[in-house]
Amino acid sequence: MSAKKPQPLISRPKHDRCPVCGEISYSQTGVHPQCAMRQADAKRMKHIARKPAAASRKSVDAAKPWQRICPKCKALQHIRKKVCPCGHTFPVPSTVSQR
Ligand SMILES: [Zn+2]
Ligand SMILES: [Zn+2]
């Protein structure tokens, strides 16, 4: 008897390999929960890491004519403010005499 039976060979592996670390994962998604978290975290960290540089550059460039940057804390303050919240006192224009 040489009836050819469609023999199911080794069916698909039960567990996929985690695309993050390459190890076999036993979770349904095929990705280790901690690996998925790590991957998501890495993406998020990249996203965050790029932000501060752009923001700090913007704060310097964004000084409007009615604004000035406090030399002490680098914060933008309205030009009419005499004292910065950080305690720095802005030099008073000579046109305004203080007595
Ligand atoms: Zn993994
Ligand atoms: Zn200040």
PDB file of N, CA and C and ligand atoms in Angstrom:
ATOM      1  N   MET A   1       0.826  -1.200   0.000  1.00  0.00           N
ATOM      2  CA  MET A   1       0.000   0.000   0.000  1.00  0.00           C
ATOM      3  C   MET A   1       0.858   1.247   0.000  1.00  0.00           C
ATOM      4  N   SER A   2       0.655   1.925  -1.073  1.00  0.00           N
ATOM      5  CA  SER A   2       1.455   3.144  -1.145  1.00  0.00           C
ATOM      6  C   SER A   2       0.555   4.347  -1.383  1.00  0.00           C
ATOM      7  N   ALA A   3      -0.503   4.355  -0.646  1.00  0.00           N
ATOM      8  CA  ALA A   3      -1.409   5.497  -0.764  1.00  0.00           C
ATOM      9  C   ALA A   3      -0.759   6.752  -0.184  1.00  0.00           C
ATOM     10  N   LYS A   4      -0.782   7.743  -1.035  1.00  0.00           N
ATOM     11  CA  LYS A   4      -0.149   8.983  -0.562  1.00  0.00           C
ATOM     12  C   LYS A   4      -1.147   9.785   0.271  1.00  0.00           C
ATOM     13  N   LYS A   5      -0.816   9.845   1.458  1.00  0.00           N
ATOM     14  CA  LYS A   5      -1.663  10.652   2.329  1.00  0.00           C
ATOM     15  C   LYS A   5      -1.007  12.008   2.574  1.00  0.00           C
ATOM     16  N   PRO A   6      -1.812  12.983   2.410  1.00  0.00           N
ATOM     17  CA  PRO A   6      -1.254  14.304   2.744  1.00  0.00           C
ATOM     18  C   PRO A   6      -0.901  14.352   4.219  1.00  0.00           C
ATOM     19  N   GLN A   7       0.368  14.198   4.412  1.00  0.00           N
ATOM     20  CA  GLN A   7       0.778  14.138   5.801  1.00  0.00           C
ATOM     21  C   GLN A   7       1.178  15.522   6.295  1.00  0.00           C
ATOM     22  N   PRO A   8       0.496  15.929   7.248  1.00  0.00           N
ATOM     23  CA  PRO A   8       0.877  17.241   7.799  1.00  0.00           C
ATOM     24  C   PRO A   8       2.225  17.149   8.479  1.00  0.00           C
ATOM     25  N   LEU A   9       3.177  17.728   7.836  1.00  0.00           N
ATOM     26  CA  LEU A   9       4.502  17.741   8.452  1.00  0.00           C
ATOM     27  C   LEU A   9       4.461  18.643   9.685  1.00  0.00           C
ATOM     28  N   ILE A  10       5.610  18.902  10.126  1.00  0.00           N
ATOM     29  CA  ILE A  10       5.647  19.767  11.307  1.00  0.00           C
ATOM     30  C   ILE A  10       4.904  21.070  10.990  1.00  0.00           C
ATOM     31  N   SER A  11       3.777  21.175  11.633  1.00  0.00           N
ATOM     32  CA  SER A  11       2.971  22.368  11.379  1.00  0.00           C
ATOM     33  C   SER A  11       3.715  23.625  11.837  1.00  0.00           C
ATOM     34  N   ARG A  12       3.089  24.705  11.512  1.00  0.00           N
ATOM     35  CA  ARG A  12       3.733  25.985  11.837  1.00  0.00           C
ATOM     36  C   ARG A  12       4.226  26.003  13.277  1.00  0.00           C
ATOM     37  N   PRO A  13       5.339  26.550  13.472  1.00  0.00           N
ATOM     38  CA  PRO A  13       5.829  26.649  14.859  1.00  0.00           C
ATOM     39  C   PRO A  13       4.810  27.371  15.721  1.00  0.00           C
ATOM     40  N   LYS A  14       4.656  26.798  16.905  1.00  0.00           N
ATOM     41  CA  LYS A  14       3.638  27.354  17.783  1.00  0.00           C
ATOM     42  C   LYS A  14       3.980  28.770  18.216  1.00  0.00           C
ATOM     43  N   HIS A  15       5.262  28.968  18.311  1.00  0.00           N
ATOM     44  CA  HIS A  15       5.649  30.272  18.857  1.00  0.00           C
ATOM     45  C   HIS A  15       6.505  31.034  17.860  1.00  0.00           C
ATOM     46  N   ASP A  16       6.148  32.223  17.646  1.00  0.00           N
ATOM     47  CA  ASP A  16       6.944  33.049  16.750  1.00  0.00           C
ATOM     48  C   ASP A  16       8.139  33.607  17.502  1.00  0.00           C
ATOM     49  N   ARG A  17       9.053  34.043  16.669  1.00  0.00           N
ATOM     50  CA  ARG A  17      10.202  34.683  17.304  1.00  0.00           C
ATOM     51  C   ARG A  17       9.908  36.166  17.500  1.00  0.00           C
ATOM     52  N   CYS A  18      10.338  36.640  18.605  1.00  0.00           N
ATOM     53  CA  CYS A  18      10.134  38.050  18.909  1.00  0.00           C
ATOM     54  C   CYS A  18      10.960  38.888  17.945  1.00  0.00           C
ATOM     55  N   PRO A  19      10.343  39.805  17.237  1.00  0.00           N
ATOM     56  CA  PRO A  19      11.076  40.625  16.270  1.00  0.00           C
ATOM     57  C   PRO A  19      12.033  41.608  16.927  1.00  0.00           C
ATOM     58  N   VAL A  20      11.880  41.764  18.214  1.00  0.00           N
ATOM     59  CA  VAL A  20      12.738  42.744  18.905  1.00  0.00           C
ATOM     60  C   VAL A  20      14.051  42.113  19.320  1.00  0.00           C
ATOM     61  N   CYS A  21      13.943  40.955  20.051  1.00  0.00           N
ATOM     62  CA  CYS A  21      15.167  40.358  20.583  1.00  0.00           C
ATOM     63  C   CYS A  21      15.527  39.075  19.860  1.00  0.00           C
ATOM     64  N   GLY A  22      14.597  38.523  19.019  1.00  0.00           N
ATOM     65  CA  GLY A  22      14.908  37.336  18.236  1.00  0.00           C
ATOM     66  C   GLY A  22      14.703  36.046  18.981  1.00  0.00           C
ATOM     67  N   GLU A  23      14.325  36.124  20.220  1.00  0.00           N
ATOM     68  CA  GLU A  23      14.077  34.919  21.003  1.00  0.00           C
ATOM     69  C   GLU A  23      12.633  34.465  20.790  1.00  0.00           C
ATOM     70  N   ILE A  24      12.413  33.147  21.009  1.00  0.00           N
ATOM     71  CA  ILE A  24      11.046  32.641  20.855  1.00  0.00           C
ATOM     72  C   ILE A  24      10.159  33.235  21.939  1.00  0.00           C
ATOM     73  N   SER A  25       9.045  33.716  21.477  1.00  0.00           N
ATOM     74  CA  SER A  25       8.121  34.343  22.420  1.00  0.00           C
ATOM     75  C   SER A  25       6.909  33.452  22.614  1.00  0.00           C
ATOM     76  N   TYR A  26       6.462  33.369  23.816  1.00  0.00           N
ATOM     77  CA  TYR A  26       5.308  32.526  24.119  1.00  0.00           C
ATOM     78  C   TYR A  26       4.028  33.333  24.228  1.00  0.00           C
ATOM     79  N   SER A  27       4.134  34.580  23.939  1.00  0.00           N
ATOM     80  CA  SER A  27       2.920  35.386  24.012  1.00  0.00           C
ATOM     81  C   SER A  27       2.180  35.322  22.685  1.00  0.00           C
ATOM     82  N   GLN A  28       0.913  35.633  22.688  1.00  0.00           N
ATOM     83  CA  GLN A  28       0.087  35.503  21.491  1.00  0.00           C
ATOM     84  C   GLN A  28       0.547  36.445  20.392  1.00  0.00           C
ATOM     85  N   THR A  29       0.996  37.579  20.771  1.00  0.00           N
ATOM     86  CA  THR A  29       1.398  38.563  19.761  1.00  0.00           C
ATOM     87  C   THR A  29       2.729  38.201  19.131  1.00  0.00           C
ATOM     88  N   GLY A  30       3.482  37.321  19.793  1.00  0.00           N
ATOM     89  CA  GLY A  30       4.780  36.942  19.258  1.00  0.00           C
ATOM     90  C   GLY A  30       5.882  37.889  19.685  1.00  0.00           C
ATOM     91  N   VAL A  31       5.517  38.841  20.461  1.00  0.00           N
ATOM     92  CA  VAL A  31       6.501  39.791  20.974  1.00  0.00           C
ATOM     93  C   VAL A  31       6.459  39.751  22.491  1.00  0.00           C
ATOM     94  N   HIS A  32       7.633  39.690  23.087  1.00  0.00           N
ATOM     95  CA  HIS A  32       7.655  39.743  24.548  1.00  0.00           C
ATOM     96  C   HIS A  32       7.053  41.056  25.013  1.00  0.00           C
ATOM     97  N   PRO A  33       6.205  40.979  26.015  1.00  0.00           N
ATOM     98  CA  PRO A  33       5.591  42.225  26.493  1.00  0.00           C
ATOM     99  C   PRO A  33       6.640  43.277  26.831  1.00  0.00           C
ATOM    100  N   GLN A  34       7.707  42.837  27.481  1.00  0.00           N
ATOM    101  CA  GLN A  34       8.723  43.814  27.866  1.00  0.00           C
ATOM    102  C   GLN A  34       9.484  44.323  26.642  1.00  0.00           C
ATOM    103  N   CYS A  35       9.588  43.443  25.604  1.00  0.00           N
ATOM    104  CA  CYS A  35      10.263  43.870  24.373  1.00  0.00           C
ATOM    105  C   CYS A  35       9.406  44.902  23.649  1.00  0.00           C
ATOM    106  N   ALA A  36       8.090  44.652  23.621  1.00  0.00           N
ATOM    107  CA  ALA A  36       7.185  45.602  22.990  1.00  0.00           C
ATOM    108  C   ALA A  36       7.250  46.938  23.707  1.00  0.00           C
ATOM    109  N   MET A  37       7.332  46.849  25.021  1.00  0.00           N
ATOM    110  CA  MET A  37       7.410  48.082  25.800  1.00  0.00           C
ATOM    111  C   MET A  37       8.709  48.803  25.525  1.00  0.00           C
ATOM    112  N   ARG A  38       9.785  48.017  25.460  1.00  0.00           N
ATOM    113  CA  ARG A  38      11.105  48.614  25.237  1.00  0.00           C
ATOM    114  C   ARG A  38      11.134  49.294  23.883  1.00  0.00           C
ATOM    115  N   GLN A  39      10.534  48.624  22.891  1.00  0.00           N
ATOM    116  CA  GLN A  39      10.530  49.186  21.540  1.00  0.00           C
ATOM    117  C   GLN A  39       9.731  50.484  21.517  1.00  0.00           C
ATOM    118  N   ALA A  40       8.565  50.448  22.158  1.00  0.00           N
ATOM    119  CA  ALA A  40       7.725  51.643  22.193  1.00  0.00           C
ATOM    120  C   ALA A  40       8.439  52.755  22.942  1.00  0.00           C
ATOM    121  N   ASP A  41       9.130  52.351  23.997  1.00  0.00           N
ATOM    122  CA  ASP A  41       9.822  53.335  24.798  1.00  0.00           C
ATOM    123  C   ASP A  41      10.953  53.987  24.001  1.00  0.00           C
ATOM    124  N   ALA A  42      11.671  53.155  23.242  1.00  0.00           N
ATOM    125  CA  ALA A  42      12.779  53.680  22.448  1.00  0.00           C
ATOM    126  C   ALA A  42      12.276  54.709  21.450  1.00  0.00           C
ATOM    127  N   LYS A  43      11.130  54.387  20.837  1.00  0.00           N
ATOM    128  CA  LYS A  43      10.539  55.334  19.884  1.00  0.00           C
ATOM    129  C   LYS A  43      10.186  56.634  20.578  1.00  0.00           C
ATOM    130  N   ARG A  44       9.588  56.466  21.755  1.00  0.00           N
ATOM    131  CA  ARG A  44       9.142  57.654  22.477  1.00  0.00           C
ATOM    132  C   ARG A  44      10.344  58.481  22.925  1.00  0.00           C
ATOM    133  N   MET A  45      11.375  57.798  23.381  1.00  0.00           N
ATOM    134  CA  MET A  45      12.555  58.513  23.846  1.00  0.00           C
ATOM    135  C   MET A  45      13.189  59.299  22.707  1.00  0.00           C
ATOM    136  N   LYS A  46      13.216  58.688  21.526  1.00  0.00           N
ATOM    137  CA  LYS A  46      13.748  59.391  20.359  1.00  0.00           C
ATOM    138  C   LYS A  46      12.949  60.658  20.105  1.00  0.00           C
ATOM    139  N   HIS A  47      11.636  60.484  20.214  1.00  0.00           N
ATOM    140  CA  HIS A  47      10.732  61.604  19.949  1.00  0.00           C
ATOM    141  C   HIS A  47      10.988  62.720  20.946  1.00  0.00           C
ATOM    142  N   ILE A  48      11.163  62.320  22.199  1.00  0.00           N
ATOM    143  CA  ILE A  48      11.362  63.317  23.247  1.00  0.00           C
ATOM    144  C   ILE A  48      12.734  63.964  23.113  1.00  0.00           C
ATOM    145  N   ALA A  49      13.708  63.127  22.793  1.00  0.00           N
ATOM    146  CA  ALA A  49      15.085  63.636  22.744  1.00  0.00           C
ATOM    147  C   ALA A  49      15.229  64.747  21.716  1.00  0.00           C
ATOM    148  N   ARG A  50      14.425  64.696  20.668  1.00  0.00           N
ATOM    149  CA  ARG A  50      14.559  65.717  19.621  1.00  0.00           C
ATOM    150  C   ARG A  50      13.899  67.024  20.015  1.00  0.00           C
ATOM    151  N   LYS A  51      12.948  66.932  20.930  1.00  0.00           N
ATOM    152  CA  LYS A  51      12.162  68.119  21.242  1.00  0.00           C
ATOM    153  C   LYS A  51      12.939  69.237  21.954  1.00  0.00           C
ATOM    154  N   PRO A  52      13.642  68.940  23.039  1.00  0.00           N
ATOM    155  CA  PRO A  52      14.252  70.029  23.813  1.00  0.00           C
ATOM    156  C   PRO A  52      15.180  70.904  22.986  1.00  0.00           C
ATOM    157  N   ALA A  53      15.924  70.295  22.086  1.00  0.00           N
ATOM    158  CA  ALA A  53      16.862  71.073  21.283  1.00  0.00           C
ATOM    159  C   ALA A  53      16.110  72.112  20.443  1.00  0.00           C
ATOM    160  N   ALA A  54      15.042  71.673  19.823  1.00  0.00           N
ATOM    161  CA  ALA A  54      14.258  72.587  18.995  1.00  0.00           C
ATOM    162  C   ALA A  54      13.610  73.655  19.859  1.00  0.00           C
ATOM    163  N   ALA A  55      13.143  73.256  21.026  1.00  0.00           N
ATOM    164  CA  ALA A  55      12.446  74.198  21.896  1.00  0.00           C
ATOM    165  C   ALA A  55      13.400  75.259  22.406  1.00  0.00           C
ATOM    166  N   SER A  56      14.593  74.843  22.801  1.00  0.00           N
ATOM    167  CA  SER A  56      15.534  75.812  23.360  1.00  0.00           C
ATOM    168  C   SER A  56      15.989  76.791  22.280  1.00  0.00           C
ATOM    169  N   ARG A  57      16.136  76.293  21.070  1.00  0.00           N
ATOM    170  CA  ARG A  57      16.527  77.193  19.987  1.00  0.00           C
ATOM    171  C   ARG A  57      15.429  78.205  19.699  1.00  0.00           C
ATOM    172  N   LYS A  58      14.211  77.695  19.785  1.00  0.00           N
ATOM    173  CA  LYS A  58      13.073  78.550  19.470  1.00  0.00           C
ATOM    174  C   LYS A  58      12.967  79.690  20.481  1.00  0.00           C
ATOM    175  N   SER A  59      13.192  79.370  21.750  1.00  0.00           N
ATOM    176  CA  SER A  59      13.029  80.377  22.791  1.00  0.00           C
ATOM    177  C   SER A  59      14.009  81.529  22.565  1.00  0.00           C
ATOM    178  N   VAL A  60      15.162  81.221  22.016  1.00  0.00           N
ATOM    179  CA  VAL A  60      16.146  82.279  21.771  1.00  0.00           C
ATOM    180  C   VAL A  60      15.723  83.114  20.557  1.00  0.00           C
ATOM    181  N   ASP A  61      15.266  82.408  19.535  1.00  0.00           N
ATOM    182  CA  ASP A  61      14.885  83.109  18.307  1.00  0.00           C
ATOM    183  C   ASP A  61      13.568  83.859  18.453  1.00  0.00           C
ATOM    184  N   ALA A  62      12.759  83.435  19.416  1.00  0.00           N
ATOM    185  CA  ALA A  62      11.394  83.954  19.490  1.00  0.00           C
ATOM    186  C   ALA A  62      11.295  85.253  20.272  1.00  0.00           C
ATOM    187  N   ALA A  63      12.427  85.858  20.589  1.00  0.00           N
ATOM    188  CA  ALA A  63      12.388  87.106  21.349  1.00  0.00           C
ATOM    189  C   ALA A  63      11.760  88.202  20.497  1.00  0.00           C
ATOM    190  N   LYS A  64      10.579  88.595  20.874  1.00  0.00           N
ATOM    191  CA  LYS A  64       9.859  89.639  20.131  1.00  0.00           C
ATOM    192  C   LYS A  64      10.350  91.013  20.577  1.00  0.00           C
ATOM    193  N   PRO A  65      10.052  92.054  19.806  1.00  0.00           N
ATOM    194  CA  PRO A  65      10.501  93.410  20.185  1.00  0.00           C
ATOM    195  C   PRO A  65      10.015  93.807  21.570  1.00  0.00           C
ATOM    196  N   TRP A  66       8.883  93.241  21.973  1.00  0.00           N
ATOM    197  CA  TRP A  66       8.368  93.602  23.289  1.00  0.00           C
ATOM    198  C   TRP A  66       8.792  92.613  24.367  1.00  0.00           C
ATOM    199  N   GLN A  67       9.765  91.810  23.970  1.00  0.00           N
ATOM    200  CA  GLN A  67      10.235  90.838  24.940  1.00  0.00           C
ATOM    201  C   GLN A  67      11.739  90.966  25.090  1.00  0.00           C
ATOM    202  N   ARG A  68      12.216  90.465  26.193  1.00  0.00           N
ATOM    203  CA  ARG A  68      13.653  90.349  26.360  1.00  0.00           C
ATOM    204  C   ARG A  68      13.959  89.124  27.184  1.00  0.00           C
ATOM    205  N   ILE A  69      15.177  88.659  26.986  1.00  0.00           N
ATOM    206  CA  ILE A  69      15.553  87.424  27.660  1.00  0.00           C
ATOM    207  C   ILE A  69      16.320  87.766  28.924  1.00  0.00           C
ATOM    208  N   CYS A  70      15.867  87.217  29.989  1.00  0.00           N
ATOM    209  CA  CYS A  70      16.568  87.421  31.257  1.00  0.00           C
ATOM    210  C   CYS A  70      17.943  86.762  31.163  1.00  0.00           C
ATOM    211  N   PRO A  71      19.028  87.508  31.430  1.00  0.00           N
ATOM    212  CA  PRO A  71      20.368  86.924  31.326  1.00  0.00           C
ATOM    213  C   PRO A  71      20.642  85.894  32.411  1.00  0.00           C
ATOM    214  N   LYS A  72      19.805  85.902  33.408  1.00  0.00           N
ATOM    215  CA  LYS A  72      20.036  84.986  34.526  1.00  0.00           C
ATOM    216  C   LYS A  72      19.383  83.629  34.297  1.00  0.00           C
ATOM    217  N   CYS A  73      18.095  83.667  33.936  1.00  0.00           N
ATOM    218  CA  CYS A  73      17.387  82.380  33.796  1.00  0.00           C
ATOM    219  C   CYS A  73      17.002  82.091  32.343  1.00  0.00           C
ATOM    220  N   LYS A  74      17.348  82.984  31.436  1.00  0.00           N
ATOM    221  CA  LYS A  74      17.097  82.796  29.996  1.00  0.00           C
ATOM    222  C   LYS A  74      15.608  82.735  29.661  1.00  0.00           C
ATOM    223  N   ALA A  75      14.792  83.236  30.528  1.00  0.00           N
ATOM    224  CA  ALA A  75      13.352  83.194  30.260  1.00  0.00           C
ATOM    225  C   ALA A  75      12.926  84.490  29.582  1.00  0.00           C
ATOM    226  N   LEU A  76      11.964  84.345  28.701  1.00  0.00           N
ATOM    227  CA  LEU A  76      11.454  85.528  28.021  1.00  0.00           C
ATOM    228  C   LEU A  76      10.541  86.300  28.968  1.00  0.00           C
ATOM    229  N   GLN A  77      10.788  87.563  29.079  1.00  0.00           N
ATOM    230  CA  GLN A  77       9.947  88.395  29.925  1.00  0.00           C
ATOM    231  C   GLN A  77       9.453  89.577  29.116  1.00  0.00           C
ATOM    232  N   HIS A  78       8.302  90.062  29.477  1.00  0.00           N
ATOM    233  CA  HIS A  78       7.788  91.252  28.794  1.00  0.00           C
ATOM    234  C   HIS A  78       8.706  92.420  29.114  1.00  0.00           C
ATOM    235  N   ILE A  79       8.888  93.260  28.123  1.00  0.00           N
ATOM    236  CA  ILE A  79       9.884  94.323  28.240  1.00  0.00           C
ATOM    237  C   ILE A  79       9.506  95.321  29.322  1.00  0.00           C
ATOM    238  N   ARG A  80       8.253  95.384  29.653  1.00  0.00           N
ATOM    239  CA  ARG A  80       7.838  96.343  30.679  1.00  0.00           C
ATOM    240  C   ARG A  80       8.025  95.795  32.093  1.00  0.00           C
ATOM    241  N   LYS A  81       8.340  94.543  32.148  1.00  0.00           N
ATOM    242  CA  LYS A  81       8.594  93.966  33.477  1.00  0.00           C
ATOM    243  C   LYS A  81       9.951  94.424  33.966  1.00  0.00           C
ATOM    244  N   LYS A  82       9.983  94.858  35.170  1.00  0.00           N
ATOM    245  CA  LYS A  82      11.245  95.361  35.711  1.00  0.00           C
ATOM    246  C   LYS A  82      12.025  94.267  36.426  1.00  0.00           C
ATOM    247  N   VAL A  83      11.285  93.323  36.968  1.00  0.00           N
ATOM    248  CA  VAL A  83      11.946  92.253  37.716  1.00  0.00           C
ATOM    249  C   VAL A  83      11.483  90.900  37.193  1.00  0.00           C
ATOM    250  N   CYS A  84      12.440  90.049  36.938  1.00  0.00           N
ATOM    251  CA  CYS A  84      12.129  88.695  36.485  1.00  0.00           C
ATOM    252  C   CYS A  84      11.710  87.859  37.685  1.00  0.00           C
ATOM    253  N   PRO A  85      10.843  86.882  37.455  1.00  0.00           N
ATOM    254  CA  PRO A  85      10.464  85.983  38.557  1.00  0.00           C
ATOM    255  C   PRO A  85      11.660  85.333  39.234  1.00  0.00           C
ATOM    256  N   CYS A  86      12.752  85.234  38.529  1.00  0.00           N
ATOM    257  CA  CYS A  86      13.929  84.596  39.123  1.00  0.00           C
ATOM    258  C   CYS A  86      14.657  85.542  40.060  1.00  0.00           C
ATOM    259  N   GLY A  87      14.261  86.809  40.048  1.00  0.00           N
ATOM    260  CA  GLY A  87      14.901  87.760  40.964  1.00  0.00           C
ATOM    261  C   GLY A  87      15.812  88.749  40.259  1.00  0.00           C
ATOM    262  N   HIS A  88      16.065  88.524  38.979  1.00  0.00           N
ATOM    263  CA  HIS A  88      16.950  89.417  38.239  1.00  0.00           C
ATOM    264  C   HIS A  88      16.232  90.727  37.943  1.00  0.00           C
ATOM    265  N   THR A  89      16.897  91.834  38.214  1.00  0.00           N
ATOM    266  CA  THR A  89      16.317  93.132  37.932  1.00  0.00           C
ATOM    267  C   THR A  89      16.847  93.632  36.600  1.00  0.00           C
ATOM    268  N   PHE A  90      15.933  93.948  35.705  1.00  0.00           N
ATOM    269  CA  PHE A  90      16.361  94.428  34.390  1.00  0.00           C
ATOM    270  C   PHE A  90      16.825  95.875  34.506  1.00  0.00           C
ATOM    271  N   PRO A  91      17.834  96.232  33.749  1.00  0.00           N
ATOM    272  CA  PRO A  91      18.293  97.624  33.762  1.00  0.00           C
ATOM    273  C   PRO A  91      17.190  98.551  33.267  1.00  0.00           C
ATOM    274  N   VAL A  92      16.985  99.618  33.972  1.00  0.00           N
ATOM    275  CA  VAL A  92      15.924 100.550  33.630  1.00  0.00           C
ATOM    276  C   VAL A  92      16.422 101.499  32.542  1.00  0.00           C
ATOM    277  N   PRO A  93      15.623 101.705  31.504  1.00  0.00           N
ATOM    278  CA  PRO A  93      16.012 102.636  30.439  1.00  0.00           C
ATOM    279  C   PRO A  93      16.332 104.013  31.006  1.00  0.00           C
ATOM    280  N   SER A  94      17.300 104.676  30.373  1.00  0.00           N
ATOM    281  CA  SER A  94      17.768 105.959  30.902  1.00  0.00           C
ATOM    282  C   SER A  94      16.672 107.017  30.835  1.00  0.00           C
ATOM    283  N   THR A  95      15.727 106.840  29.928  1.00  0.00           N
ATOM    284  CA  THR A  95      14.663 107.844  29.786  1.00  0.00           C
ATOM    285  C   THR A  95      13.785 107.880  31.041  1.00  0.00           C
ATOM    286  N   VAL A  96      13.767 106.785  31.736  1.00  0.00           N
ATOM    287  CA  VAL A  96      12.968 106.750  32.959  1.00  0.00           C
ATOM    288  C   VAL A  96      13.891 106.994  34.150  1.00  0.00           C
ATOM    289  N   SER A  97      13.706 108.143  34.750  1.00  0.00           N
ATOM    290  CA  SER A  97      14.561 108.466  35.895  1.00  0.00           C
ATOM    291  C   SER A  97      13.921 107.910  37.166  1.00  0.00           C
ATOM    292  N   GLN A  98      14.731 107.220  37.897  1.00  0.00           N
ATOM    293  CA  GLN A  98      14.189 106.633  39.128  1.00  0.00           C
ATOM    294  C   GLN A  98      14.723 107.380  40.340  1.00  0.00           C
ATOM    295  N   ARG A  99      13.827 107.802  41.187  1.00  0.00           N
ATOM    296  CA  ARG A  99      14.288 108.493  42.381  1.00  0.00           C
ATOM    297  C   ARG A  99      13.528 108.014  43.603  1.00  0.00           C
TER     298      ARG A  99
HETATM  299 ZN    ZN B   1      11.731  39.748  22.901  1.00  0.00          ZN
HETATM  300 ZN    ZN B   2      15.185  85.551  35.188  1.00  0.00          ZN
END
